Amino acid sequence: MLIFGKMAPTSLTARFKQSVTPASLRAYLAEFISTFFYVFAVVGSAMASRKLLPDAAADPSSLVIVAIANTFALSSAVYIAANASGGHVNPAVTFGMAVGGRINVPTALFYWISQMLASVMACIFLKVTTVGQLVPTYTIAEEMTGFGASLLEGVMTFGLVYTVYAAGDPRRTSLSAIGPLAVGLTAGANVLAAGPFSGGSMNPACAFGSAVIAGGLKNQAVYWVGPLIGAAVAGLLYDNVVFPAQAPDSVREVSEGVSV
């Protein structure tokens, strides 16, 4: 018991030290920058559509605008941060990586802080620079329950995180160049499919930042519980069931079989 008692703090201390190295600090800064510009584009596009369209909520073109903004912004944000931090840009992605054992818990918490702070700062910037225009928040349709909306967000986030895993898999070298684009396209498609029902967030930081600045945290659990569970399931399923680690010979045989 004494040995176990000594080992646990040492292990925790070692993990914490790994999370405050210069490389780790650069990763947190990269996450802040990429998340800031992602939230700026997504929330800003919603604000712009409301400014230009008389009834943006009922106009299908506003949904297309936000979906395109999600696609382009997320693809770019993942691309610019990939080499420094892995390009998570989303607390759900970070949670999925932590559950899958790809990053340690202290590092994941620092990622969350960077992402949440970036989202809040982006929404503050939008509110100030647009002279007090209302910051839109993610809402669920009146006919939907919170549980149903959470399930919807969870399924969408599952697809997003599963794509993140596949796009970043070193065994898929032929697809590495278009990985960030694949992630962005998945997000854009999900917005088109579920935007009118749950808002199509898939990103707890984006939902949180806009809600904080707008002054209303109603239904925030929808944008945390569903996405976090969906992300965890996606990571575990990809790494342990669908595409587990294989010996080099096994990977070669699979590749040759597919190519034929």
mmCIF file of C-alpha atoms in Angstrom:
data_model
loop_
_atom_site.group_PDB
_atom_site.id
_atom_site.type_symbol
_atom_site.label_atom_id
_atom_site.label_comp_id
_atom_site.label_asym_id
_atom_site.label_seq_id
_atom_site.Cartn_x
_atom_site.Cartn_y
_atom_site.Cartn_z
ATOM 1 C CA MET A 1 0.000 0.000 0.000
ATOM 2 C CA LEU A 2 2.867 2.352 0.785
ATOM 3 C CA ILE A 3 4.472 1.676 -2.578
ATOM 4 C CA PHE A 4 1.183 2.310 -4.372
ATOM 5 C CA GLY A 5 0.666 5.474 -2.350
ATOM 6 C CA LYS A 6 4.059 6.778 -3.432
ATOM 7 C CA MET A 7 3.717 5.813 -7.062
ATOM 8 C CA ALA A 8 0.383 7.530 -7.718
ATOM 9 C CA PRO A 9 1.513 11.094 -6.841
ATOM 10 C CA THR A 10 4.771 10.550 -8.747
ATOM 11 C CA SER A 11 2.870 9.443 -11.827
ATOM 12 C CA LEU A 12 0.492 12.401 -11.551
ATOM 13 C CA THR A 13 3.397 14.797 -11.111
ATOM 14 C CA ALA A 14 5.169 13.339 -14.130
ATOM 15 C CA ARG A 15 2.066 13.716 -16.266
ATOM 16 C CA PHE A 16 1.620 17.294 -15.108
ATOM 17 C CA LYS A 17 5.235 18.092 -15.991
ATOM 18 C CA GLN A 18 4.649 16.659 -19.457
ATOM 19 C CA SER A 19 1.742 19.058 -19.794
ATOM 20 C CA VAL A 20 3.768 22.219 -19.118
ATOM 21 C CA THR A 21 6.713 21.699 -21.442
ATOM 22 C CA PRO A 22 7.475 24.333 -24.104
ATOM 23 C CA ALA A 23 5.996 22.057 -26.772
ATOM 24 C CA SER A 24 2.809 21.663 -24.721
ATOM 25 C CA LEU A 25 2.489 25.410 -24.208
ATOM 26 C CA ARG A 26 2.834 25.931 -27.955
ATOM 27 C CA ALA A 27 0.084 23.347 -28.455
ATOM 28 C CA TYR A 28 -2.261 25.239 -26.110
ATOM 29 C CA LEU A 29 -1.552 28.486 -27.947
ATOM 30 C CA ALA A 30 -2.223 26.760 -31.271
ATOM 31 C CA GLU A 31 -5.540 25.473 -29.935
ATOM 32 C CA PHE A 32 -6.465 28.947 -28.721
ATOM 33 C CA ILE A 33 -5.705 30.566 -32.076
ATOM 34 C CA SER A 34 -7.436 27.931 -34.203
ATOM 35 C CA THR A 35 -10.505 27.747 -31.932
ATOM 36 C CA PHE A 36 -10.765 31.549 -31.845
ATOM 37 C CA PHE A 37 -10.930 31.841 -35.609
ATOM 38 C CA TYR A 38 -13.250 28.851 -35.925
ATOM 39 C CA VAL A 39 -15.773 30.313 -33.464
ATOM 40 C CA PHE A 40 -15.327 33.758 -34.996
ATOM 41 C CA ALA A 41 -16.275 32.390 -38.436
ATOM 42 C CA VAL A 42 -19.157 30.181 -37.273
ATOM 43 C CA VAL A 43 -20.834 32.645 -34.911
ATOM 44 C CA GLY A 44 -19.963 35.546 -37.190
ATOM 45 C CA SER A 45 -21.637 33.863 -40.161
ATOM 46 C CA ALA A 46 -24.814 33.407 -38.130
ATOM 47 C CA MET A 47 -24.721 37.079 -37.143
ATOM 48 C CA ALA A 48 -24.102 38.129 -40.743
ATOM 49 C CA SER A 49 -27.055 36.094 -42.038
ATOM 50 C CA ARG A 50 -29.303 37.697 -39.433
ATOM 51 C CA LYS A 51 -28.062 41.121 -40.512
ATOM 52 C CA LEU A 52 -28.709 40.550 -44.205
ATOM 53 C CA LEU A 53 -31.847 38.412 -44.156
ATOM 54 C CA PRO A 54 -35.163 39.731 -42.788
ATOM 55 C CA ASP A 55 -36.112 36.395 -41.233
ATOM 56 C CA ALA A 56 -32.909 34.367 -41.028
ATOM 57 C CA ALA A 57 -34.442 31.704 -38.803
ATOM 58 C CA ALA A 58 -36.969 30.747 -41.502
ATOM 59 C CA ASP A 59 -34.725 31.298 -44.529
ATOM 60 C CA PRO A 60 -32.997 28.102 -45.771
ATOM 61 C CA SER A 61 -30.136 30.152 -47.202
ATOM 62 C CA SER A 62 -29.022 31.075 -43.688
ATOM 63 C CA LEU A 63 -28.580 27.375 -42.906
ATOM 64 C CA VAL A 64 -26.439 26.962 -46.012
ATOM 65 C CA ILE A 65 -24.349 29.989 -45.028
ATOM 66 C CA VAL A 66 -23.607 28.581 -41.583
ATOM 67 C CA ALA A 67 -22.883 25.102 -42.974
ATOM 68 C CA ILE A 68 -20.387 26.501 -45.495
ATOM 69 C CA ALA A 69 -18.762 28.603 -42.771
ATOM 70 C CA ASN A 70 -18.433 25.489 -40.591
ATOM 71 C CA THR A 71 -16.848 23.535 -43.434
ATOM 72 C CA PHE A 72 -14.281 26.144 -44.415
ATOM 73 C CA ALA A 73 -13.515 27.357 -40.893
ATOM 74 C CA LEU A 74 -13.063 23.906 -39.361
ATOM 75 C CA SER A 75 -10.962 22.637 -42.276
ATOM 76 C CA SER A 76 -8.663 25.649 -41.968
ATOM 77 C CA ALA A 77 -8.538 25.558 -38.167
ATOM 78 C CA VAL A 78 -7.610 21.866 -38.104
ATOM 79 C CA TYR A 79 -4.997 22.377 -40.799
ATOM 80 C CA ILE A 80 -3.195 25.307 -39.144
ATOM 81 C CA ALA A 81 -3.057 23.614 -35.718
ATOM 82 C CA ALA A 82 -2.439 20.014 -36.773
ATOM 83 C CA ASN A 83 1.359 20.043 -36.474
ATOM 84 C CA ALA A 84 1.401 21.855 -33.126
ATOM 85 C CA SER A 85 -1.558 20.435 -31.202
ATOM 86 C CA GLY A 86 -3.252 17.874 -33.409
ATOM 87 C CA GLY A 87 -5.922 20.401 -34.414
ATOM 88 C CA HIS A 88 -8.653 19.433 -31.965
ATOM 89 C CA VAL A 89 -10.509 22.789 -31.980
ATOM 90 C CA ASN A 90 -13.224 21.094 -29.937
ATOM 91 C CA PRO A 91 -13.462 19.876 -26.315
ATOM 92 C CA ALA A 92 -15.342 16.792 -27.535
ATOM 93 C CA VAL A 93 -12.446 15.805 -29.792
ATOM 94 C CA THR A 94 -10.043 16.345 -26.904
ATOM 95 C CA PHE A 95 -12.237 14.206 -24.633
ATOM 96 C CA GLY A 96 -12.325 11.440 -27.222
ATOM 97 C CA MET A 97 -8.539 11.533 -27.497
ATOM 98 C CA ALA A 98 -8.176 11.411 -23.704
ATOM 99 C CA VAL A 99 -10.570 8.463 -23.342
ATOM 100 C CA GLY A 100 -8.688 6.668 -26.099
ATOM 101 C CA GLY A 101 -5.395 7.226 -24.300
ATOM 102 C CA ARG A 102 -3.855 9.449 -26.965
ATOM 103 C CA ILE A 103 -3.309 12.358 -24.577
ATOM 104 C CA ASN A 104 -3.140 12.469 -20.786
ATOM 105 C CA VAL A 105 -5.785 14.044 -18.584
ATOM 106 C CA PRO A 106 -3.828 17.168 -17.463
ATOM 107 C CA THR A 107 -3.048 17.975 -21.099
ATOM 108 C CA ALA A 108 -6.706 17.503 -22.025
ATOM 109 C CA LEU A 109 -7.755 19.918 -19.278
ATOM 110 C CA PHE A 110 -5.331 22.569 -20.559
ATOM 111 C CA TYR A 111 -6.711 22.012 -24.059
ATOM 112 C CA TRP A 112 -10.209 22.598 -22.704
ATOM 113 C CA ILE A 113 -9.164 25.821 -21.005
ATOM 114 C CA SER A 114 -7.571 27.109 -24.220
ATOM 115 C CA GLN A 115 -10.611 26.179 -26.318
ATOM 116 C CA MET A 116 -13.186 27.601 -23.906
ATOM 117 C CA LEU A 117 -11.266 30.848 -23.411
ATOM 118 C CA ALA A 118 -10.818 31.242 -27.165
ATOM 119 C CA SER A 119 -14.545 30.757 -27.761
ATOM 120 C CA VAL A 120 -15.524 33.345 -25.159
ATOM 121 C CA MET A 121 -12.953 35.821 -26.477
ATOM 122 C CA ALA A 122 -14.154 35.358 -30.076
ATOM 123 C CA CYS A 123 -17.757 36.025 -29.068
ATOM 124 C CA ILE A 124 -16.747 39.082 -27.028
ATOM 125 C CA PHE A 125 -14.823 40.385 -30.039
ATOM 126 C CA LEU A 126 -17.841 39.898 -32.294
ATOM 127 C CA LYS A 127 -20.200 41.616 -29.860
ATOM 128 C CA VAL A 128 -17.896 44.608 -29.369
ATOM 129 C CA THR A 129 -16.939 45.115 -33.001
ATOM 130 C CA THR A 130 -20.526 44.777 -34.285
ATOM 131 C CA VAL A 131 -21.640 47.477 -31.840
ATOM 132 C CA GLY A 132 -23.677 45.308 -29.560
ATOM 133 C CA GLN A 133 -25.429 43.122 -32.119
ATOM 134 C CA LEU A 134 -26.941 40.089 -30.433
ATOM 135 C CA VAL A 135 -24.725 37.020 -30.346
ATOM 136 C CA PRO A 136 -26.806 34.021 -31.491
ATOM 137 C CA THR A 137 -26.902 30.907 -29.353
ATOM 138 C CA TYR A 138 -27.560 27.268 -30.152
ATOM 139 C CA THR A 139 -31.169 26.327 -29.462
ATOM 140 C CA ILE A 140 -33.289 23.209 -29.872
ATOM 141 C CA ALA A 141 -36.557 23.101 -31.797
ATOM 142 C CA GLU A 142 -39.737 23.500 -29.760
ATOM 143 C CA GLU A 143 -41.006 20.055 -30.751
ATOM 144 C CA MET A 144 -37.799 18.356 -29.580
ATOM 145 C CA THR A 145 -36.894 17.230 -26.080
ATOM 146 C CA GLY A 146 -33.527 17.866 -24.501
ATOM 147 C CA PHE A 147 -32.836 14.135 -24.540
ATOM 148 C CA GLY A 148 -33.592 13.875 -28.254
ATOM 149 C CA ALA A 149 -31.432 16.890 -29.046
ATOM 150 C CA SER A 150 -28.598 15.450 -26.962
ATOM 151 C CA LEU A 151 -28.826 12.165 -28.869
ATOM 152 C CA LEU A 152 -28.733 14.056 -32.147
ATOM 153 C CA GLU A 153 -25.681 16.041 -31.078
ATOM 154 C CA GLY A 154 -24.045 12.848 -29.862
ATOM 155 C CA VAL A 155 -24.523 11.037 -33.168
ATOM 156 C CA MET A 156 -23.196 14.009 -35.137
ATOM 157 C CA THR A 157 -20.185 14.340 -32.875
ATOM 158 C CA PHE A 158 -19.561 10.611 -33.184
ATOM 159 C CA GLY A 159 -19.337 11.057 -36.959
ATOM 160 C CA LEU A 160 -17.101 14.091 -36.594
ATOM 161 C CA VAL A 161 -14.659 12.490 -34.153
ATOM 162 C CA TYR A 162 -14.622 9.231 -36.095
ATOM 163 C CA THR A 163 -13.602 11.266 -39.138
ATOM 164 C CA VAL A 164 -10.912 13.015 -37.075
ATOM 165 C CA TYR A 165 -9.473 9.638 -36.083
ATOM 166 C CA ALA A 166 -9.545 8.352 -39.652
ATOM 167 C CA ALA A 167 -8.107 11.564 -41.097
ATOM 168 C CA GLY A 168 -5.220 11.561 -38.623
ATOM 169 C CA ASP A 169 -4.415 7.851 -38.884
ATOM 170 C CA PRO A 170 -0.780 7.488 -40.046
ATOM 171 C CA ARG A 171 -1.740 4.217 -41.733
ATOM 172 C CA ARG A 172 -3.846 6.197 -44.207
ATOM 173 C CA THR A 173 -0.996 8.185 -45.741
ATOM 174 C CA SER A 174 -2.754 8.576 -49.066
ATOM 175 C CA LEU A 175 -5.542 10.547 -47.366
ATOM 176 C CA SER A 176 -3.445 12.701 -45.039
ATOM 177 C CA ALA A 177 -3.435 15.691 -47.385
ATOM 178 C CA ILE A 178 -7.219 15.962 -47.436
ATOM 179 C CA GLY A 179 -7.772 14.987 -43.796
ATOM 180 C CA PRO A 180 -8.689 18.488 -42.543
ATOM 181 C CA LEU A 181 -11.043 18.954 -45.501
ATOM 182 C CA ALA A 182 -12.782 15.664 -44.688
ATOM 183 C CA VAL A 183 -13.292 16.828 -41.106
ATOM 184 C CA GLY A 184 -14.728 20.144 -42.267
ATOM 185 C CA LEU A 185 -17.042 18.500 -44.790
ATOM 186 C CA THR A 186 -18.402 16.196 -42.099
ATOM 187 C CA ALA A 187 -19.181 19.171 -39.867
ATOM 188 C CA GLY A 188 -20.848 21.071 -42.702
ATOM 189 C CA ALA A 189 -22.995 18.095 -43.678
ATOM 190 C CA ASN A 190 -24.087 17.626 -40.062
ATOM 191 C CA VAL A 191 -25.119 21.285 -39.814
ATOM 192 C CA LEU A 192 -27.264 20.905 -42.925
ATOM 193 C CA ALA A 193 -28.860 17.771 -41.472
ATOM 194 C CA ALA A 194 -29.547 18.928 -37.925
ATOM 195 C CA GLY A 195 -29.192 22.707 -37.792
ATOM 196 C CA PRO A 196 -32.945 23.393 -37.517
ATOM 197 C CA PHE A 197 -33.398 20.741 -34.821
ATOM 198 C CA SER A 198 -30.526 21.066 -32.333
ATOM 199 C CA GLY A 199 -28.416 23.829 -33.843
ATOM 200 C CA GLY A 200 -25.733 21.483 -35.160
ATOM 201 C CA SER A 201 -23.097 22.489 -32.639
ATOM 202 C CA MET A 202 -20.955 19.352 -32.153
ATOM 203 C CA ASN A 203 -18.613 21.652 -30.231
ATOM 204 C CA PRO A 204 -19.194 22.360 -26.514
ATOM 205 C CA ALA A 205 -16.777 25.311 -26.562
ATOM 206 C CA CYS A 206 -18.626 27.070 -29.370
ATOM 207 C CA ALA A 207 -21.987 26.546 -27.679
ATOM 208 C CA PHE A 208 -20.613 27.663 -24.307
ATOM 209 C CA GLY A 209 -18.870 30.805 -25.554
ATOM 210 C CA SER A 210 -21.884 32.121 -27.438
ATOM 211 C CA ALA A 211 -24.218 31.304 -24.530
ATOM 212 C CA VAL A 212 -22.014 33.079 -21.975
ATOM 213 C CA ILE A 213 -21.788 36.282 -24.007
ATOM 214 C CA ALA A 214 -25.483 36.158 -24.940
ATOM 215 C CA GLY A 215 -26.333 35.766 -21.261
ATOM 216 C CA GLY A 216 -28.260 32.498 -21.363
ATOM 217 C CA LEU A 217 -27.050 28.991 -20.517
ATOM 218 C CA LYS A 218 -30.342 27.207 -21.173
ATOM 219 C CA ASN A 219 -29.982 23.652 -22.500
ATOM 220 C CA GLN A 220 -26.190 23.728 -22.252
ATOM 221 C CA ALA A 221 -26.212 20.111 -21.061
ATOM 222 C CA VAL A 222 -27.417 19.126 -24.538
ATOM 223 C CA TYR A 223 -24.207 20.468 -26.057
ATOM 224 C CA TRP A 224 -21.950 18.749 -23.538
ATOM 225 C CA VAL A 225 -23.407 15.361 -22.602
ATOM 226 C CA GLY A 226 -24.262 14.162 -26.104
ATOM 227 C CA PRO A 227 -21.039 15.316 -27.816
ATOM 228 C CA LEU A 228 -18.748 14.008 -25.077
ATOM 229 C CA ILE A 229 -20.358 10.565 -25.084
ATOM 230 C CA GLY A 230 -20.398 10.438 -28.884
ATOM 231 C CA ALA A 231 -16.729 11.440 -29.044
ATOM 232 C CA ALA A 232 -15.692 8.813 -26.481
ATOM 233 C CA VAL A 233 -17.561 6.040 -28.294
ATOM 234 C CA ALA A 234 -16.061 7.072 -31.642
ATOM 235 C CA GLY A 235 -12.507 7.001 -30.335
ATOM 236 C CA LEU A 236 -12.862 3.676 -28.563
ATOM 237 C CA LEU A 237 -14.634 2.066 -31.498
ATOM 238 C CA TYR A 238 -12.091 3.220 -34.071
ATOM 239 C CA ASP A 239 -8.994 2.288 -32.077
ATOM 240 C CA ASN A 240 -10.212 -0.981 -30.565
ATOM 241 C CA VAL A 241 -12.757 -2.491 -32.949
ATOM 242 C CA VAL A 242 -12.811 -1.139 -36.485
ATOM 243 C CA PHE A 243 -9.134 -0.341 -37.024
ATOM 244 C CA PRO A 244 -7.058 -1.604 -34.064
ATOM 245 C CA ALA A 245 -3.289 -1.503 -34.047
ATOM 246 C CA GLN A 246 -1.876 -4.281 -36.214
ATOM 247 C CA ALA A 247 1.467 -5.808 -36.940
ATOM 248 C CA PRO A 248 3.196 -4.455 -40.065
ATOM 249 C CA ASP A 249 2.597 -7.729 -41.949
ATOM 250 C CA SER A 250 -1.113 -7.623 -41.176
ATOM 251 C CA VAL A 251 -1.377 -4.026 -42.347
ATOM 252 C CA ARG A 252 0.451 -4.901 -45.559
ATOM 253 C CA GLU A 253 -1.867 -7.865 -46.242
ATOM 254 C CA VAL A 254 -4.959 -5.706 -45.688
ATOM 255 C CA SER A 255 -3.606 -2.954 -47.957
ATOM 256 C CA GLU A 256 -2.751 -5.413 -50.699
ATOM 257 C CA GLY A 257 -6.163 -7.027 -50.465
ATOM 258 C CA VAL A 258 -7.914 -3.655 -50.792
ATOM 259 C CA SER A 259 -5.765 -2.545 -53.707
ATOM 260 C CA VAL A 260 -6.543 -5.709 -55.641
#
